[in-house]
Coordinates of C-alpha atoms in Angstrom, one line a residue:
X28 CA 26.3 -29.2 18.3
X29 CA 28.7 -26.9 16.5
X30 CA 30.4 -24.4 19.0
X31 CA 29.1 -21.3 19.6
X32 CA 28.3 -18.7 17.0
X33 CA 31.0 -16.2 16.9
X34 CA 30.1 -12.6 16.5
X35 CA 31.6 -9.8 14.6
X36 CA 30.9 -6.1 14.5
X37 CA 31.9 -4.1 11.8
X38 CA 32.4 -0.7 11.2
X39 CA 33.5 0.9 14.5
X40 CA 35.1 4.4 14.7
X41 CA 35.4 5.6 18.4
X42 CA 36.8 4.4 21.2
X43 CA 33.9 4.1 23.6
X44 CA 32.2 1.7 20.7
X45 CA 35.0 -0.9 20.8
X46 CA 35.1 -0.7 24.7
X47 CA 31.2 -1.2 24.5
X48 CA 31.3 -4.1 21.6
X49 CA 33.8 -6.3 23.6
X50 CA 32.0 -5.7 26.7
X51 CA 28.5 -6.9 24.6
X52 CA 30.7 -10.2 24.0
X53 CA 32.2 -9.7 20.4
X54 CA 34.6 -11.8 19.2
X55 CA 35.9 -9.7 16.2
X56 CA 36.0 -6.0 15.5
X57 CA 35.8 -5.0 12.1
X58 CA 37.8 -1.9 10.2
X59 CA 36.4 -0.5 7.1
X60 CA 39.8 0.6 4.9
X61 CA 37.4 1.3 2.2
X62 CA 37.9 5.5 1.7
X63 CA 34.1 5.8 0.1
X64 CA 32.5 4.1 3.2
X65 CA 31.2 6.4 5.6
X66 CA 32.6 4.1 8.3
X67 CA 36.1 4.5 7.0
X68 CA 38.8 4.9 9.3
X69 CA 42.7 5.2 8.4
X70 CA 45.3 2.4 9.0
X71 CA 46.7 4.8 11.7
X72 CA 43.1 5.3 13.5
X73 CA 42.3 1.6 13.4
X74 CA 45.5 0.9 15.0
X75 CA 44.7 3.2 17.5
X76 CA 41.3 1.4 18.3
X77 CA 42.7 -1.9 18.3
X78 CA 44.9 -0.9 21.1
X79 CA 41.9 -1.3 22.9
X80 CA 41.3 -5.3 22.4
X81 CA 41.8 -7.5 24.6
X82 CA 43.3 -11.0 23.9
X83 CA 41.1 -13.4 21.8
X84 CA 39.2 -10.5 20.1
X85 CA 40.2 -10.3 16.5
X86 CA 40.7 -7.4 14.5
X87 CA 39.4 -7.7 11.0
X88 CA 40.1 -4.8 8.4
X89 CA 37.7 -4.9 5.2
X90 CA 39.2 -3.8 1.7
X91 CA 37.4 -3.4 -1.4
X92 CA 39.5 -3.5 -4.4
X93 CA 42.3 -2.3 -2.7
X94 CA 46.0 -1.4 -4.0
X95 CA 48.8 -3.5 -3.0
X96 CA 50.2 -0.1 -0.8
X97 CA 46.6 0.4 0.5
X98 CA 46.9 -3.5 1.8
X99 CA 50.4 -2.9 3.0
X100 CA 49.8 0.1 5.1
X101 CA 46.6 -1.6 6.5
X102 CA 49.0 -4.8 7.7
X103 CA 51.7 -2.3 8.7
X104 CA 49.4 -1.0 11.2
X105 CA 47.3 -3.8 11.9
X106 CA 50.0 -7.0 11.8
X107 CA 47.5 -9.5 13.3
X108 CA 44.4 -8.9 11.7
X109 CA 41.9 -10.7 9.7
X110 CA 41.6 -9.4 6.2
X111 CA 38.1 -9.3 4.3
X112 CA 37.8 -9.0 0.4
X113 CA 34.4 -7.0 0.3
X114 CA 35.1 -5.7 -4.0
X115 CA 35.7 -7.6 -7.2
X116 CA 38.7 -9.1 -6.3
X117 CA 40.2 -12.5 -7.7
X118 CA 41.2 -15.3 -5.7
X119 CA 44.7 -14.7 -6.6
X120 CA 44.1 -11.2 -5.2
X121 CA 43.0 -12.7 -2.2
X122 CA 45.8 -14.7 -1.6
X123 CA 48.6 -12.1 -2.8
X124 CA 49.1 -10.9 0.8
X125 CA 49.9 -14.3 2.2
X126 CA 47.5 -14.0 5.2
X127 CA 44.3 -15.2 6.0
X128 CA 41.2 -13.5 4.6
X129 CA 37.6 -14.1 4.7
X130 CA 35.8 -13.3 1.2
X131 CA 32.6 -11.8 1.2
X132 CA 29.4 -13.0 -1.6
X133 CA 27.3 -10.8 -2.7
X134 CA 24.0 -12.9 -2.8
X135 CA 21.0 -12.6 -5.3
X136 CA 18.9 -15.2 -7.5
X137 CA 21.1 -16.7 -9.4
X138 CA 24.1 -16.3 -7.8
X139 CA 26.1 -19.7 -7.8
X140 CA 27.5 -19.8 -4.2
X141 CA 29.0 -23.6 -4.2
X142 CA 31.2 -22.6 -7.4
X143 CA 32.1 -19.5 -5.9
X144 CA 33.1 -21.1 -2.5
X145 CA 35.0 -23.6 -4.3
X146 CA 37.1 -20.7 -6.4
X147 CA 37.8 -19.2 -2.8
X148 CA 38.7 -22.5 -1.3
X149 CA 41.4 -21.0 0.3
X150 CA 39.4 -18.5 2.6
X151 CA 39.1 -19.0 6.3
X152 CA 35.2 -18.4 5.9
X153 CA 32.5 -17.0 2.9
X154 CA 30.8 -13.9 4.2
X155 CA 27.2 -13.6 3.1
X156 CA 26.2 -10.2 2.2
X157 CA 22.8 -9.0 0.4
X158 CA 23.8 -7.7 -3.3
X159 CA 23.1 -4.2 -3.4
X160 CA 24.3 -1.1 -5.5
X161 CA 28.2 -0.4 -4.8
X162 CA 29.9 -2.5 -2.2
X163 CA 28.4 -3.7 1.2
X164 CA 25.2 -4.9 2.2
X165 CA 23.5 -1.5 2.7
X166 CA 21.6 -3.0 5.9
X167 CA 19.6 -5.2 3.5
X168 CA 18.2 -8.5 4.3
X169 CA 18.8 -11.3 1.5
X170 CA 16.8 -14.1 0.7
X171 CA 18.2 -16.9 3.0
X172 CA 16.9 -19.7 1.0
X173 CA 19.5 -18.9 -1.6
X174 CA 22.1 -20.4 0.7
X175 CA 22.8 -24.3 -0.3
X176 CA 23.3 -26.6 2.6
X177 CA 26.4 -28.3 3.3
X178 CA 28.1 -25.8 1.2
X179 CA 31.5 -26.8 2.7
X180 CA 33.1 -23.6 3.8
X181 CA 32.6 -21.8 7.3
X182 CA 29.7 -19.2 6.8
X183 CA 29.2 -15.9 8.4
X184 CA 26.0 -14.0 7.6
X185 CA 25.5 -10.7 7.2
X186 CA 23.5 -8.4 5.4
X187 CA 20.8 -6.6 7.6
X188 CA 21.0 -8.2 11.0
X189 CA 19.8 -7.1 14.1
X190 CA 18.9 -8.2 17.2
X191 CA 15.2 -9.1 16.3
X192 CA 16.1 -11.1 13.5
X193 CA 19.8 -13.0 14.2
X194 CA 17.8 -15.5 16.0
X195 CA 16.1 -16.7 13.1
X196 CA 19.3 -16.7 11.1
X197 CA 21.4 -19.0 13.5
X198 CA 18.4 -21.4 14.2
X199 CA 17.8 -21.6 10.2
X200 CA 21.3 -21.6 8.9
X201 CA 23.8 -22.5 11.6
X202 CA 26.4 -20.4 10.4
X203 CA 29.9 -20.1 12.0
X204 CA 29.4 -16.4 12.8
X205 CA 27.4 -13.8 12.1
X206 CA 28.4 -10.0 11.1
X207 CA 26.4 -6.8 12.3
X208 CA 27.0 -3.2 11.4
X209 CA 23.9 -1.0 10.7
X210 CA 21.9 -2.9 13.0
X211 CA 23.5 -1.9 16.2
X212 CA 23.8 1.9 14.9
X213 CA 21.3 4.2 16.3
X214 CA 23.0 7.7 15.4
X215 CA 24.4 7.2 12.2
X216 CA 26.7 5.2 10.3
X217 CA 29.7 4.6 12.1
X218 CA 28.1 5.2 15.7
X219 CA 27.4 2.6 17.3
X220 CA 25.1 2.1 20.4
X221 CA 26.1 -0.3 23.3
X222 CA 22.5 -1.2 24.3
X223 CA 21.6 -2.1 20.5
X224 CA 25.4 -4.7 20.5
X225 CA 24.3 -5.5 23.9
X226 CA 21.2 -6.7 22.7
X227 CA 22.4 -8.4 19.5
X228 CA 24.7 -10.4 21.2
X229 CA 22.4 -11.4 23.8
X230 CA 19.9 -12.8 21.1
X231 CA 23.0 -14.5 19.7
X232 CA 23.4 -16.4 22.4
X233 CA 19.7 -16.9 22.9
X234 CA 19.9 -18.6 19.9
X235 CA 22.6 -20.9 20.9
X236 CA 20.6 -21.9 24.0
X237 CA 17.8 -22.7 21.6
X238 CA 19.7 -24.9 19.2
X239 CA 21.4 -26.6 21.9
X240 CA 18.1 -27.5 23.7
X241 CA 16.5 -28.6 20.2
X242 CA 19.2 -30.1 17.8
X243 CA 16.4 -30.7 15.2
X244 CA 15.9 -27.2 14.8

């Protein structure tokens, strides 16, 4: 049995939501540095929010086709963050900052995830999201059968996850981590719900307990 499934809650914009996410059990908190997103925060605002994070909860910065200046501004504000590239970045673009990163893959029929993961072999993990118009998964679940077995890279499952389906995702796919955003929002994009975050983290823990007791699942 692998270690427990890690939890990233993404797109936080408010102090109360950061504190509630940590209390719920999040391992990582995502800040969106893509200006066209409704969940966008500036580097300065992200730095304010990250001050609330206790030790061992990782800040993650989500970038979409960012310029070198935008990446530099983000890293100055949050020098200890993990980078997450969600646009059309090449492996060379991702490696250029010289920092640990995750690479998002936009899943759809015909997409060669094996080749993609090999191209991005330097990534700490491959984050799997739905392919929708624009960037990000749009709260949509993709067809999990598109994921090949034994990919060789740590996988972060994303795309339309919520407390009602994350147990199935974990027991079926055994990802290294799960990533949730819209699935823990009740009032609008960027406005998280403490109850939904708690229920999501509880469902992840339930999935891990089920997998531990039934390793053949």
